[in-house]
Short mmCIF file of C-alpha atoms in Angstrom, two decimals:
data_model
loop_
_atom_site.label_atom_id
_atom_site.label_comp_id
_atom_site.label_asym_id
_atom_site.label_seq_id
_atom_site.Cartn_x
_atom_site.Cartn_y
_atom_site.Cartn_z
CA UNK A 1 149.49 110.02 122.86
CA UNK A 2 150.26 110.89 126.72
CA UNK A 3 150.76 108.21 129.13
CA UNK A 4 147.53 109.32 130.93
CA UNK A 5 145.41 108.53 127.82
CA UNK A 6 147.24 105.37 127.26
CA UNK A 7 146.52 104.24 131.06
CA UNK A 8 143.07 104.55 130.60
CA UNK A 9 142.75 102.87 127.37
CA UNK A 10 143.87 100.01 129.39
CA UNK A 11 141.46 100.19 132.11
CA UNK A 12 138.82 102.29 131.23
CA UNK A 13 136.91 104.63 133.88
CA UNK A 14 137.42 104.74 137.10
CA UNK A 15 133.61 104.95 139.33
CA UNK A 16 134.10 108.14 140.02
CA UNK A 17 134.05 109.45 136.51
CA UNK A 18 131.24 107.08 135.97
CA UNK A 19 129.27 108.79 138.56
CA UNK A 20 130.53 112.15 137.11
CA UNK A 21 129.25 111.59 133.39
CA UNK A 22 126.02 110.26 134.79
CA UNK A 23 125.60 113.83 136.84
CA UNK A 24 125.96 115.58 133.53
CA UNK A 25 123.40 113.27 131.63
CA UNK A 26 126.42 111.40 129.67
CA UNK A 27 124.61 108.27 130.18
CA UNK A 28 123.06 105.69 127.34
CA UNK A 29 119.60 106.74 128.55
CA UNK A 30 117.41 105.22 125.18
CA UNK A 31 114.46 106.41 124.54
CA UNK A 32 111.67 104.40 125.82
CA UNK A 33 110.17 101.45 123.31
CA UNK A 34 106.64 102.98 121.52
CA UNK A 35 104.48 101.30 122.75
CA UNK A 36 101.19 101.89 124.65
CA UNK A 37 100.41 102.96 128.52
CA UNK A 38 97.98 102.00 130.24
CA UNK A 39 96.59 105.23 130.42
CA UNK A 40 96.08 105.15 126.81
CA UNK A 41 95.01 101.39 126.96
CA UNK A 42 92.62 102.09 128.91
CA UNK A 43 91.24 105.28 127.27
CA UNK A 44 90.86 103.24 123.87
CA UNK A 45 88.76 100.46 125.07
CA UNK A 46 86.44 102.63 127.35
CA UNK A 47 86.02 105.39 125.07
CA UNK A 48 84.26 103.64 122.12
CA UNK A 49 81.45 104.56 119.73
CA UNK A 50 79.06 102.06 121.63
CA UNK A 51 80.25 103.21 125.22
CA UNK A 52 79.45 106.45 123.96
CA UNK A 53 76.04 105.71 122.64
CA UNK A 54 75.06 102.94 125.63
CA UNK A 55 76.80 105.43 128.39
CA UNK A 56 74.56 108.65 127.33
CA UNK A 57 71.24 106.03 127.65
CA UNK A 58 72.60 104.77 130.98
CA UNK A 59 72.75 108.70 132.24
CA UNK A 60 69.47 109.53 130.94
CA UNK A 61 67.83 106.10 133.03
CA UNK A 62 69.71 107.17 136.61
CA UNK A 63 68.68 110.85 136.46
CA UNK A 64 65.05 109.17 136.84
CA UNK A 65 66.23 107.62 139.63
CA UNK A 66 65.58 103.76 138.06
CA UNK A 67 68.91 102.03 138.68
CA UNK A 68 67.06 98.65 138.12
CA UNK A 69 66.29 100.00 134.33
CA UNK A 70 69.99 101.08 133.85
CA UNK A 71 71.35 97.32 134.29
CA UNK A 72 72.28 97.29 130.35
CA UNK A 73 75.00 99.85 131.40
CA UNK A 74 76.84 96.21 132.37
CA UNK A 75 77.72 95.66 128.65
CA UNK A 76 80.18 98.64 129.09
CA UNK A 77 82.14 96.94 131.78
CA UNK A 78 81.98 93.85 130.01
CA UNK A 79 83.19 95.21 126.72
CA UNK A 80 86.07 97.81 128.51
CA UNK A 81 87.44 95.04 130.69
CA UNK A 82 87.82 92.44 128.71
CA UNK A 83 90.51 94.08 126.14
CA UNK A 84 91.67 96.17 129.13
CA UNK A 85 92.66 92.95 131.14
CA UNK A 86 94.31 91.54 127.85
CA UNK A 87 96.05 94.34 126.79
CA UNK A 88 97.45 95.36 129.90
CA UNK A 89 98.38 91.67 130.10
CA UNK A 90 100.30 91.74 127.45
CA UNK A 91 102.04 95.09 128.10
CA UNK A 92 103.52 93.55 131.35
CA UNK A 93 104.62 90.50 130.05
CA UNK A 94 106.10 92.02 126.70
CA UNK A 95 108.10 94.64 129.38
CA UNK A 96 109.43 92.09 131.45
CA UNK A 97 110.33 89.84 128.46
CA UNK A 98 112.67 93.08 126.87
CA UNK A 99 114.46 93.69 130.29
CA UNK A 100 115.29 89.75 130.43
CA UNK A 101 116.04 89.64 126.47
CA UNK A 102 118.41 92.59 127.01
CA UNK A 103 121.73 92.29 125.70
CA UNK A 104 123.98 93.24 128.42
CA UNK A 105 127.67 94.49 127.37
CA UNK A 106 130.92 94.29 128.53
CA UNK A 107 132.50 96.96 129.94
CA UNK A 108 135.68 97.45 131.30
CA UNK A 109 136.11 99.97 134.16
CA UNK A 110 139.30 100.58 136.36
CA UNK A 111 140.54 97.53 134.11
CA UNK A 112 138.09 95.09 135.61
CA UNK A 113 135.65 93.82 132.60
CA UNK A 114 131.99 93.16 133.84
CA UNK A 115 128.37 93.03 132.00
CA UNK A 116 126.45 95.75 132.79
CA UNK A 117 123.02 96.94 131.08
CA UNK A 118 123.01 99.14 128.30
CA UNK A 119 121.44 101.93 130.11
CA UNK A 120 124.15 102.04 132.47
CA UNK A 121 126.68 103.01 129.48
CA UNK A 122 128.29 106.11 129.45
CA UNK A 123 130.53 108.25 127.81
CA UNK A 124 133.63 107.31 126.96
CA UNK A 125 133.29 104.02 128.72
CA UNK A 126 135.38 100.57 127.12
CA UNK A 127 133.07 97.94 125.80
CA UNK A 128 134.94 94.88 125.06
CA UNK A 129 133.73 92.98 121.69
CA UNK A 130 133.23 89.46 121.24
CA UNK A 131 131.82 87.12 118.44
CA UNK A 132 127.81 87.24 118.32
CA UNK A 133 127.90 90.98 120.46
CA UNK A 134 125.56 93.50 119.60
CA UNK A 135 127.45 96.99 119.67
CA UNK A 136 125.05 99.22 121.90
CA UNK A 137 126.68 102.55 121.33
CA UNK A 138 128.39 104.41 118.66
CA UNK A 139 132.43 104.39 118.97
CA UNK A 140 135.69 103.88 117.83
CA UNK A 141 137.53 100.84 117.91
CA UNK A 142 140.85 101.09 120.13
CA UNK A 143 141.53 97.37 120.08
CA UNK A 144 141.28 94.95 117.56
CA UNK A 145 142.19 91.20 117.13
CA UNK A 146 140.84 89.99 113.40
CA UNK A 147 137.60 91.87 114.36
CA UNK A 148 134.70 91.63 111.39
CA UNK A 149 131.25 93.36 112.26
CA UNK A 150 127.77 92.86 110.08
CA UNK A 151 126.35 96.35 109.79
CA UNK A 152 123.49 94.86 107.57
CA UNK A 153 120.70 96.09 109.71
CA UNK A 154 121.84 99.69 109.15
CA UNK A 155 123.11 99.56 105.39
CA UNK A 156 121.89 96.30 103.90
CA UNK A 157 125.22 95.46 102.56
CA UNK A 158 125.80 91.38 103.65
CA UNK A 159 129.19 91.43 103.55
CA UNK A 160 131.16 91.78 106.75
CA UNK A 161 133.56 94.46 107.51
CA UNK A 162 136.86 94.68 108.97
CA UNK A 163 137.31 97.33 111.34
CA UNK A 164 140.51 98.25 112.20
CA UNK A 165 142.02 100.27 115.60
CA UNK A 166 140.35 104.18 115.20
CA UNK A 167 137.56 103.01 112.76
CA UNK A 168 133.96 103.62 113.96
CA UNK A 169 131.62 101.18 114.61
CA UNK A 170 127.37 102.05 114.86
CA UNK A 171 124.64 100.92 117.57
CA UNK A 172 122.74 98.07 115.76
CA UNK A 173 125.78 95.93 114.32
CA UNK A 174 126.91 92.79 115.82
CA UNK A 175 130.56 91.00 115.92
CA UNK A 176 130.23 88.26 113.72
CA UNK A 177 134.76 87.17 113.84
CA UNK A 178 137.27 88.10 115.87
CA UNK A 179 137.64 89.92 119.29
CA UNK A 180 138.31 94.09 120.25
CA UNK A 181 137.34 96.69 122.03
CA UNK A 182 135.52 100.10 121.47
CA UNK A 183 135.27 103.59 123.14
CA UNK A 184 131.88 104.66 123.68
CA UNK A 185 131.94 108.12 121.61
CA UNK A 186 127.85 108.50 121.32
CA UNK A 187 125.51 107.34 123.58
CA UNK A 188 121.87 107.66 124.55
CA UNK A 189 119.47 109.27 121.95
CA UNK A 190 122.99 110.25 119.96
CA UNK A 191 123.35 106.79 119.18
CA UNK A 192 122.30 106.17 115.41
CA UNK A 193 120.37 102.85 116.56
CA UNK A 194 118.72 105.25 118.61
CA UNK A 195 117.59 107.59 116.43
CA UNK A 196 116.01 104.96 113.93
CA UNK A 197 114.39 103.21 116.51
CA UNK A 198 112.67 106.83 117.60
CA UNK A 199 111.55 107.60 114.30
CA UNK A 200 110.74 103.75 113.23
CA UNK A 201 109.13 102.06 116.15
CA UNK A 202 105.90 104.07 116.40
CA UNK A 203 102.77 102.29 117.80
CA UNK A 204 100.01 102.21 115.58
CA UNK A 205 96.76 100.09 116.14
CA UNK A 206 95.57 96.99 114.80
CA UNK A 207 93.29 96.84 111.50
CA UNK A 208 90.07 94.79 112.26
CA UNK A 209 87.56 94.68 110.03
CA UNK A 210 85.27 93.16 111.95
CA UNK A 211 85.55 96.50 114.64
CA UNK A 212 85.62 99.29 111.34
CA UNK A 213 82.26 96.93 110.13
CA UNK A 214 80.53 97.23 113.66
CA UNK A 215 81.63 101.04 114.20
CA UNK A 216 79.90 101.96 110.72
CA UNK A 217 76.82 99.91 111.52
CA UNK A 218 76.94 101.99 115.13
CA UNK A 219 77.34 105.25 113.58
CA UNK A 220 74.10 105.08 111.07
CA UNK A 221 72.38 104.01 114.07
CA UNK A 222 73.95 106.92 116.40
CA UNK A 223 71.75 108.99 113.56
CA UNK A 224 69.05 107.55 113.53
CA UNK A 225 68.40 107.36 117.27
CA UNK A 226 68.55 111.39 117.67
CA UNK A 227 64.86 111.94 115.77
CA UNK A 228 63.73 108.20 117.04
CA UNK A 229 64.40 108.86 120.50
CA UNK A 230 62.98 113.17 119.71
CA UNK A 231 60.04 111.40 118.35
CA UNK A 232 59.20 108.83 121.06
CA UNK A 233 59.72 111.61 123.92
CA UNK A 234 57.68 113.84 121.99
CA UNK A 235 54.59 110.96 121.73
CA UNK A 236 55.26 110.22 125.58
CA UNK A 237 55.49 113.27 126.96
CA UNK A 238 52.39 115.16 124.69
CA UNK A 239 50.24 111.95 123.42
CA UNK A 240 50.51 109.70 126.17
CA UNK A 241 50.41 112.05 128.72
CA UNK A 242 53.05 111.03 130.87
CA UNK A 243 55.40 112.39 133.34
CA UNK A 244 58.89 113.14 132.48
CA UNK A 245 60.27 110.85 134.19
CA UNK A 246 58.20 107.78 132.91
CA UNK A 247 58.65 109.34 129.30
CA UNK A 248 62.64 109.52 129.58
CA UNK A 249 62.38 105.83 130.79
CA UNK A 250 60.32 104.39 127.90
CA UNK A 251 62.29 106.31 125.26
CA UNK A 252 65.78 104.73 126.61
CA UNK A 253 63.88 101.27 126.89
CA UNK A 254 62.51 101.79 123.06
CA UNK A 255 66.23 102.62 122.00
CA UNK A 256 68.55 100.24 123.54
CA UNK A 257 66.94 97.42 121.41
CA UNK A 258 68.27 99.60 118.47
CA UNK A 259 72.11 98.99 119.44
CA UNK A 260 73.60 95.82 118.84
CA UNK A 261 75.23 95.57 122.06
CA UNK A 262 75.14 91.52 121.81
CA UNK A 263 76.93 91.53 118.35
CA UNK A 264 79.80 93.53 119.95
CA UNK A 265 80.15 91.37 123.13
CA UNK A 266 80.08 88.43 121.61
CA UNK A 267 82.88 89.85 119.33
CA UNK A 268 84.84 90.40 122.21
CA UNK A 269 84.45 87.76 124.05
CA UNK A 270 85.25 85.79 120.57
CA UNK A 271 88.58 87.25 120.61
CA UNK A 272 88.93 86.56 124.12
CA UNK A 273 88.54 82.62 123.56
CA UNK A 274 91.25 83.22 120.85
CA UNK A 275 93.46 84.82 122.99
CA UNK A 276 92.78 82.06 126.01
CA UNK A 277 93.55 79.67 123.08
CA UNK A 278 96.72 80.51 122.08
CA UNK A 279 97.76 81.26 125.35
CA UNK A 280 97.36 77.60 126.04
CA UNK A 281 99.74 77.24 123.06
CA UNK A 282 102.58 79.69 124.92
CA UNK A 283 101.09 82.63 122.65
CA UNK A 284 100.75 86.26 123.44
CA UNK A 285 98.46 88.44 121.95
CA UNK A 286 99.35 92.12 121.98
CA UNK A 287 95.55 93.80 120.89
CA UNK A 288 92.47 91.53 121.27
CA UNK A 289 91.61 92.27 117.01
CA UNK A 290 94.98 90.58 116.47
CA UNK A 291 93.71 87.36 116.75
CA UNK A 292 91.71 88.24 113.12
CA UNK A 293 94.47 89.34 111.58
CA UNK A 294 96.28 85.88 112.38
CA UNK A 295 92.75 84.27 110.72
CA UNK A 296 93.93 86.14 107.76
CA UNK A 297 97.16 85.08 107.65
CA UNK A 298 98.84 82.16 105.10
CA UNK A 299 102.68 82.43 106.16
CA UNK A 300 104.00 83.13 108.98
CA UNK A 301 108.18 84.10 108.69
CA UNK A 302 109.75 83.96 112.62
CA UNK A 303 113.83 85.00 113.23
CA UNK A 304 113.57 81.65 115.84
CA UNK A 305 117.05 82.29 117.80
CA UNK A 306 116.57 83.64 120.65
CA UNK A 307 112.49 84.51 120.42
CA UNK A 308 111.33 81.09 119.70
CA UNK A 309 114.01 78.88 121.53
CA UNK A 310 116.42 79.28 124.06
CA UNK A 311 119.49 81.32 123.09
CA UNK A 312 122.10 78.61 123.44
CA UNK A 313 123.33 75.03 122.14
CA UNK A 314 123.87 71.64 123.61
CA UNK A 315 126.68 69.19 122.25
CA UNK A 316 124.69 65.77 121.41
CA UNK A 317 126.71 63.44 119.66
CA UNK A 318 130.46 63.23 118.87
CA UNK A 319 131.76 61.10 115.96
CA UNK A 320 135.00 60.07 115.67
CA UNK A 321 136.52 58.79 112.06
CA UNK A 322 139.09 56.60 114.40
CA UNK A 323 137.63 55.21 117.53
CA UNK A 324 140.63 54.87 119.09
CA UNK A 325 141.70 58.38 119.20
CA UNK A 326 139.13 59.63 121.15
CA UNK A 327 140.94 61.03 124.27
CA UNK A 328 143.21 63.12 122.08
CA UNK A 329 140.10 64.52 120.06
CA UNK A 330 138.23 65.69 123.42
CA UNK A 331 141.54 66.56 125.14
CA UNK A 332 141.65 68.44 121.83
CA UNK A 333 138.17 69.52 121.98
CA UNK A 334 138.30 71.20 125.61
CA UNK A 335 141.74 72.86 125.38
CA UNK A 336 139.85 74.90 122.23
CA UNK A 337 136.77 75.78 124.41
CA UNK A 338 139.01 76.67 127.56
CA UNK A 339 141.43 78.95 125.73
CA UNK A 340 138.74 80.50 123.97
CA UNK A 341 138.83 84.20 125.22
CA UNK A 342 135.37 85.09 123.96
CA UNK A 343 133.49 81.87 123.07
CA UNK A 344 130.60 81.81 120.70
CA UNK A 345 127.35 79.38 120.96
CA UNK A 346 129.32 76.54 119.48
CA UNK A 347 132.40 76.81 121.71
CA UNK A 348 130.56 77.51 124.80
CA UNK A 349 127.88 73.85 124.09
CA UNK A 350 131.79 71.97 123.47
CA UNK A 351 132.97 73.10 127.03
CA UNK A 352 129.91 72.45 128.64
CA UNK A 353 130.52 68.69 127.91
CA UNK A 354 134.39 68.70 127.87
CA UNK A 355 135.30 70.85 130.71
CA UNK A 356 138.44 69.22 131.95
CA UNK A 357 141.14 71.06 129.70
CA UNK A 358 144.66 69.27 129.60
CA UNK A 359 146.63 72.73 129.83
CA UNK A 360 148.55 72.92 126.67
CA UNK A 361 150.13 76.27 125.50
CA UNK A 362 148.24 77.76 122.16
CA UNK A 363 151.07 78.90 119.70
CA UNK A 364 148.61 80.27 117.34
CA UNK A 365 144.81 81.12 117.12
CA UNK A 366 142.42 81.62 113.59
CA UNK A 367 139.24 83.27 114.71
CA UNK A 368 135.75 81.98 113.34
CA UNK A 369 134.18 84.24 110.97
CA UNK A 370 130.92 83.55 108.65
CA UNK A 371 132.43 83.40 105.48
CA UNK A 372 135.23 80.25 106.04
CA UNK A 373 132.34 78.81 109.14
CA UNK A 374 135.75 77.57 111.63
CA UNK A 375 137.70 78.73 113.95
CA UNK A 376 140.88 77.15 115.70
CA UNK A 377 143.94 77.07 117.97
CA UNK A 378 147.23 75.41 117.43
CA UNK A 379 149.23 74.05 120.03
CA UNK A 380 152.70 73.55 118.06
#
């Protein structure tokens, strides 16, 4: 291997070929989560059977020129904006919550290391490995210190492996022992996390059926309106001898009784008061019919670390088995957390409350992994 290659395994890249690889498209640009717009939130809630059915009435009663007669056209609003508001609600709040739950890597560029976030990866770029980091980007590992990686998302094997200098490592795994360092070889939609998250994370809508039971009750009355409202015009307009106008009018006044505009509003504004609920309860609801689906449900299964709870540990107690060795346990205690080069959860909480470190020289380190649950540093 040239010198030239070995100078920038040790630093990494230099700005300038950042900026470079970004100007050809070389950069970790993931494709956007599936999830709605508001374009298309929008266009679901106002483009409904009943809109449909209650907006062609509410035409018919302003081309007479009776805007008093039309004032049933307010259900529409009411129904549209109250899962508009919600959804669109939950859409920004669900956004903002990914770009603050983002794991950010380290990256080490003209051989400073730094956290950066994951979009701003590029080719060929060093990302330094740690316990508990999630590997972003395809690569191959260049450094390694006892490193073991869990690749169970991608394989569903639950056994750890060890990778070794020029092994490759995939997008979706996460260092569970040990320390290293990988060269970014495939980034962006190249990644394989990438790819399944493309093909997996589709958006589909939630089943209600409460909604499927309403829109079959609106469609058999959709059909029977067309000859009942053919029928009434033709008795206004022909019996009665009235004027267009006045015929058009009583038809749309003898129909809107027929649609069950009441049992859909207070449907909605049922799920809104479920939604108001369990916001009160620091819930989010993603679709206003979710909140039936949770009626349904008996279990509930939550991954808590991180989603439910803060990401992160506090030390609470210490016990000692010999009271009077206590300065030489935490002296102990925070010469492990300082000389820890990439702490995990545990380490971090034990140097938050021992943070004066006595300076003794490590002569030898065992890294923590899963399977023997410790870690340590000896100080001869």
């Amino acid at each position: 291997m040239s010198i030239e290659a070995d100078a920038q395994r040790d630093t990494g890249l230099t700005e300038a070929d950042v900026a470079r690889l970004r100007a050809e498209g070389k950069s970790n640009d993931v494709p956007a989560r599936a999830s709605r717009s508001v374009r298309d939130i929008v266009r679901g809630n106002v483009f409904t059977r009943i809109n449909a059915i209650l907006g062609v009435l509410l035409i018919i009663v302003l081309s007479t020129g009776s805007v008093i007669d039309g004032m049933f056209g307010l259900l529409i609003v009411a129904n549209s904006g109250i899962g508009i508001v919600q959804e669109i609600r939950a859409k920004r709040t669900l956004d903002r919550l990914a770009i603050v739950g983002q794991n950010k890597p380290q990256v080490r560029r003209e051989g400073v290391s730094k956290q950066i976030p994951p979009d701003e990866v590029v080719l060929g770029d060093i990302v330094e490995l740690g316990p508990g980091d999630q590997i972003v980007v395809d690569g191959e590992v260049i450094e390694s210190a006892s490193l073991e990686v869990d690749e169970s998302l991608l394989t569903g094997e639950a056994d750890t492996v060890h990778k070794l200098e020029a092994t490759q490592v995939l997008s979706g795994s996460f260092v569970v022992a040990g320390s290293g360092a990988y060269r970014a070889t495939k980034v962006g939609r190249d990644a394989y996390a990438a790819k399944l998250a493309e093909e997996a994370s589709k958006f589909t809508l939630v089943k209600s059926e409460l909604r499927s039971g309403i829109d079959k009750i609106l469609k058999f009355i959709t059909y029977l309106m067309i000859p009942a409202g053919a029928l009434i015009i033709y008795n206004q307009l022909f019996s009665s001898g009235q004027a267009l106008k006045p015929a058009l009018n009583g038809m749309v006044a003898a129909l809107v009784p027929m649609v069950p505009e009441g049992l859909v509003l207070m449907t909605s504004i049922a799920f809104a008061v479920g939604v108001i609920r369990l916001g009160q309860r620091q819930c989010l609801v993603q679709e206003l019919p979710a909140i039936e689906g949770l009626a349904r449900v008996d279990v509930v299964c939550a991954d808590k670390t991180g989603t439910l709870t803060e990401n992160g540990m506090r030390l609470s107690e210490l016990m000692l088995m010999d009271e009077h060795d206590s300065d030489s346990v935490t002296a102990a205690l925070a010469s492990l957390a300082h000389d820890d080069p990439r702490p995990n959860a545990s380490v971090q909480a034990v140097g938050e409350a021992y943070p004066d470190a006595p300076g003794w020289t490590q002569s030898a380190v065992a890294p923590f992994s899963s399977a023997k649950k410790w870690s340590g540093l000896s100080y001869g």
